[in-house]
Amino acid sequence: NPQEDMKADAYTYTILLSVCSNLLPRENRATRYAHARTFFERCCQSGHVNDYVLRKLRQTVTEEEYRTLIDHRTDISSLPRSWTCNARNNNSSSNRHNNRGGNRNRRRK
């Protein structure tokens, strides 16, 4: 099965949290929180929490829920290493975009 090789990364979790934020009504807090919590817990388990994930999580849930999910820590450096060990804090999609055509800027001899 080719999909067995596919794994979620920080970008994937940011997108999933965006879906929660944009498509689930704010009034339906319980549903928003349940989905956001599930995605965030999976993100923590896979070690892909980064600044972008935290920012999107904060936009998706209430401030109180956010603080509960991050265990009342203040910033990414205070999170458990296991939550962030596989994450890149740089915007990987723009890095990929900037690295396209890698030899284009080299001088020709």
PDB file of C-alpha atoms in Angstrom:
ATOM      1  CA  ASN A   1       0.000   0.000   0.000  1.00  0.00           C
ATOM      2  CA  PRO A   2       1.727   3.223  -1.129  1.00  0.00           C
ATOM      3  CA  GLN A   3       0.006   5.329   1.533  1.00  0.00           C
ATOM      4  CA  GLU A   4       1.796   3.463   4.315  1.00  0.00           C
ATOM      5  CA  ASP A   5       4.890   5.528   3.510  1.00  0.00           C
ATOM      6  CA  MET A   6       3.006   8.795   3.906  1.00  0.00           C
ATOM      7  CA  LYS A   7       3.418  10.481   7.262  1.00  0.00           C
ATOM      8  CA  ALA A   8       2.031  13.710   8.646  1.00  0.00           C
ATOM      9  CA  ASP A   9       4.423  16.555   9.447  1.00  0.00           C
ATOM     10  CA  ALA A  10       4.079  20.004  11.051  1.00  0.00           C
ATOM     11  CA  TYR A  11       2.673  21.412   7.821  1.00  0.00           C
ATOM     12  CA  THR A  12      -0.008  18.698   7.748  1.00  0.00           C
ATOM     13  CA  TYR A  13      -1.063  19.445  11.329  1.00  0.00           C
ATOM     14  CA  THR A  14      -1.131  23.186  10.637  1.00  0.00           C
ATOM     15  CA  ILE A  15      -3.482  22.549   7.705  1.00  0.00           C
ATOM     16  CA  LEU A  16      -5.720  20.250   9.778  1.00  0.00           C
ATOM     17  CA  LEU A  17      -5.980  22.871  12.509  1.00  0.00           C
ATOM     18  CA  SER A  18      -6.773  25.479   9.835  1.00  0.00           C
ATOM     19  CA  VAL A  19      -9.639  23.293   8.659  1.00  0.00           C
ATOM     20  CA  CYS A  20     -10.996  23.219  12.223  1.00  0.00           C
ATOM     21  CA  SER A  21     -10.581  26.957  12.565  1.00  0.00           C
ATOM     22  CA  ASN A  22     -12.146  27.838   9.218  1.00  0.00           C
ATOM     23  CA  LEU A  23     -14.897  25.251   8.815  1.00  0.00           C
ATOM     24  CA  LEU A  24     -16.181  24.502  12.303  1.00  0.00           C
ATOM     25  CA  PRO A  25     -18.367  27.270  13.749  1.00  0.00           C
ATOM     26  CA  ARG A  26     -16.943  29.109  16.781  1.00  0.00           C
ATOM     27  CA  GLU A  27     -20.258  28.568  18.510  1.00  0.00           C
ATOM     28  CA  ASN A  28     -19.652  24.811  18.416  1.00  0.00           C
ATOM     29  CA  ARG A  29     -16.769  24.984  20.904  1.00  0.00           C
ATOM     30  CA  ALA A  30     -16.970  21.347  22.011  1.00  0.00           C
ATOM     31  CA  THR A  31     -16.561  20.005  18.461  1.00  0.00           C
ATOM     32  CA  ARG A  32     -13.799  22.495  17.599  1.00  0.00           C
ATOM     33  CA  TYR A  33     -11.934  21.635  20.781  1.00  0.00           C
ATOM     34  CA  ALA A  34     -12.357  17.869  20.324  1.00  0.00           C
ATOM     35  CA  HIS A  35     -10.932  17.918  16.799  1.00  0.00           C
ATOM     36  CA  ALA A  36      -8.184  20.404  17.611  1.00  0.00           C
ATOM     37  CA  ARG A  37      -7.184  18.383  20.674  1.00  0.00           C
ATOM     38  CA  THR A  38      -7.016  15.162  18.652  1.00  0.00           C
ATOM     39  CA  PHE A  39      -4.868  16.741  15.933  1.00  0.00           C
ATOM     40  CA  PHE A  40      -2.622  18.468  18.463  1.00  0.00           C
ATOM     41  CA  GLU A  41      -2.135  15.285  20.519  1.00  0.00           C
ATOM     42  CA  ARG A  42      -1.161  13.375  17.376  1.00  0.00           C
ATOM     43  CA  CYS A  43       1.194  16.192  16.444  1.00  0.00           C
ATOM     44  CA  CYS A  44       2.810  15.991  19.899  1.00  0.00           C
ATOM     45  CA  GLN A  45       3.122  12.205  19.662  1.00  0.00           C
ATOM     46  CA  SER A  46       4.855  12.471  16.299  1.00  0.00           C
ATOM     47  CA  GLY A  47       7.170  15.262  17.508  1.00  0.00           C
ATOM     48  CA  HIS A  48       6.060  17.845  14.946  1.00  0.00           C
ATOM     49  CA  VAL A  49       4.979  20.763  17.143  1.00  0.00           C
ATOM     50  CA  ASN A  50       6.465  24.043  15.928  1.00  0.00           C
ATOM     51  CA  ASP A  51       5.591  27.748  16.074  1.00  0.00           C
ATOM     52  CA  TYR A  52       3.162  27.450  13.154  1.00  0.00           C
ATOM     53  CA  VAL A  53       1.249  24.595  14.788  1.00  0.00           C
ATOM     54  CA  LEU A  54       1.034  26.534  18.060  1.00  0.00           C
ATOM     55  CA  ARG A  55      -0.152  29.689  16.292  1.00  0.00           C
ATOM     56  CA  LYS A  56      -2.885  27.804  14.454  1.00  0.00           C
ATOM     57  CA  LEU A  57      -3.910  25.932  17.602  1.00  0.00           C
ATOM     58  CA  ARG A  58      -4.243  29.257  19.427  1.00  0.00           C
ATOM     59  CA  GLN A  59      -6.484  30.575  16.608  1.00  0.00           C
ATOM     60  CA  THR A  60      -8.684  27.485  16.753  1.00  0.00           C
ATOM     61  CA  VAL A  61      -9.473  27.103  20.467  1.00  0.00           C
ATOM     62  CA  THR A  62     -10.126  29.474  23.354  1.00  0.00           C
ATOM     63  CA  GLU A  63      -7.196  30.866  25.314  1.00  0.00           C
ATOM     64  CA  GLU A  64      -8.073  28.665  28.288  1.00  0.00           C
ATOM     65  CA  GLU A  65      -8.256  25.553  26.104  1.00  0.00           C
ATOM     66  CA  TYR A  66      -4.964  26.486  24.459  1.00  0.00           C
ATOM     67  CA  ARG A  67      -3.199  26.831  27.806  1.00  0.00           C
ATOM     68  CA  THR A  68      -4.592  23.480  28.906  1.00  0.00           C
ATOM     69  CA  LEU A  69      -3.392  21.765  25.728  1.00  0.00           C
ATOM     70  CA  ILE A  70       0.139  23.134  26.049  1.00  0.00           C
ATOM     71  CA  ASP A  71       0.138  22.324  29.767  1.00  0.00           C
ATOM     72  CA  HIS A  72       0.394  26.017  30.758  1.00  0.00           C
ATOM     73  CA  ARG A  73       3.860  26.390  29.243  1.00  0.00           C
ATOM     74  CA  THR A  74       4.874  29.802  27.992  1.00  0.00           C
ATOM     75  CA  ASP A  75       6.577  29.134  24.640  1.00  0.00           C
ATOM     76  CA  ILE A  76       7.934  26.463  22.348  1.00  0.00           C
ATOM     77  CA  SER A  77      11.260  26.216  24.171  1.00  0.00           C
ATOM     78  CA  SER A  78       9.466  25.117  27.341  1.00  0.00           C
ATOM     79  CA  LEU A  79       7.599  22.263  25.626  1.00  0.00           C
ATOM     80  CA  PRO A  80       8.782  18.680  26.086  1.00  0.00           C
ATOM     81  CA  ARG A  81      11.496  17.801  23.568  1.00  0.00           C
ATOM     82  CA  SER A  82       9.457  14.784  22.457  1.00  0.00           C
ATOM     83  CA  TRP A  83       6.772  17.196  21.147  1.00  0.00           C
ATOM     84  CA  THR A  84       9.190  19.126  18.942  1.00  0.00           C
ATOM     85  CA  CYS A  85      11.968  16.651  18.056  1.00  0.00           C
ATOM     86  CA  ASN A  86      10.873  16.144  14.420  1.00  0.00           C
ATOM     87  CA  ALA A  87       9.661  19.678  13.707  1.00  0.00           C
ATOM     88  CA  ARG A  88      11.271  22.423  11.727  1.00  0.00           C
ATOM     89  CA  ASN A  89      10.537  25.893  13.012  1.00  0.00           C
ATOM     90  CA  ASN A  90      11.160  27.434   9.630  1.00  0.00           C
ATOM     91  CA  ASN A  91       8.290  27.631   7.209  1.00  0.00           C
ATOM     92  CA  SER A  92       9.130  24.475   5.310  1.00  0.00           C
ATOM     93  CA  SER A  93       6.785  25.229   2.422  1.00  0.00           C
ATOM     94  CA  SER A  94       8.541  28.523   1.658  1.00  0.00           C
ATOM     95  CA  ASN A  95      11.939  26.854   2.086  1.00  0.00           C
ATOM     96  CA  ARG A  96      10.947  24.234  -0.460  1.00  0.00           C
ATOM     97  CA  HIS A  97       9.755  26.981  -2.775  1.00  0.00           C
ATOM     98  CA  ASN A  98      12.974  28.968  -2.368  1.00  0.00           C
ATOM     99  CA  ASN A  99      15.136  25.912  -3.059  1.00  0.00           C
ATOM    100  CA  ARG A 100      13.507  25.048  -6.361  1.00  0.00           C
ATOM    101  CA  GLY A 101      15.765  25.296  -9.356  1.00  0.00           C
ATOM    102  CA  GLY A 102      18.800  25.166  -7.078  1.00  0.00           C
ATOM    103  CA  ASN A 103      21.492  25.829  -9.708  1.00  0.00           C
ATOM    104  CA  ARG A 104      19.671  28.716 -11.361  1.00  0.00           C
ATOM    105  CA  ASN A 105      21.684  31.407  -9.569  1.00  0.00           C
ATOM    106  CA  ARG A 106      25.133  29.901 -10.142  1.00  0.00           C
ATOM    107  CA  ARG A 107      27.500  31.746 -12.421  1.00  0.00           C
ATOM    108  CA  ARG A 108      28.416  30.024 -15.610  1.00  0.00           C
ATOM    109  CA  LYS A 109      32.085  29.550 -16.456  1.00  0.00           C
TER     110      LYS A 109
END
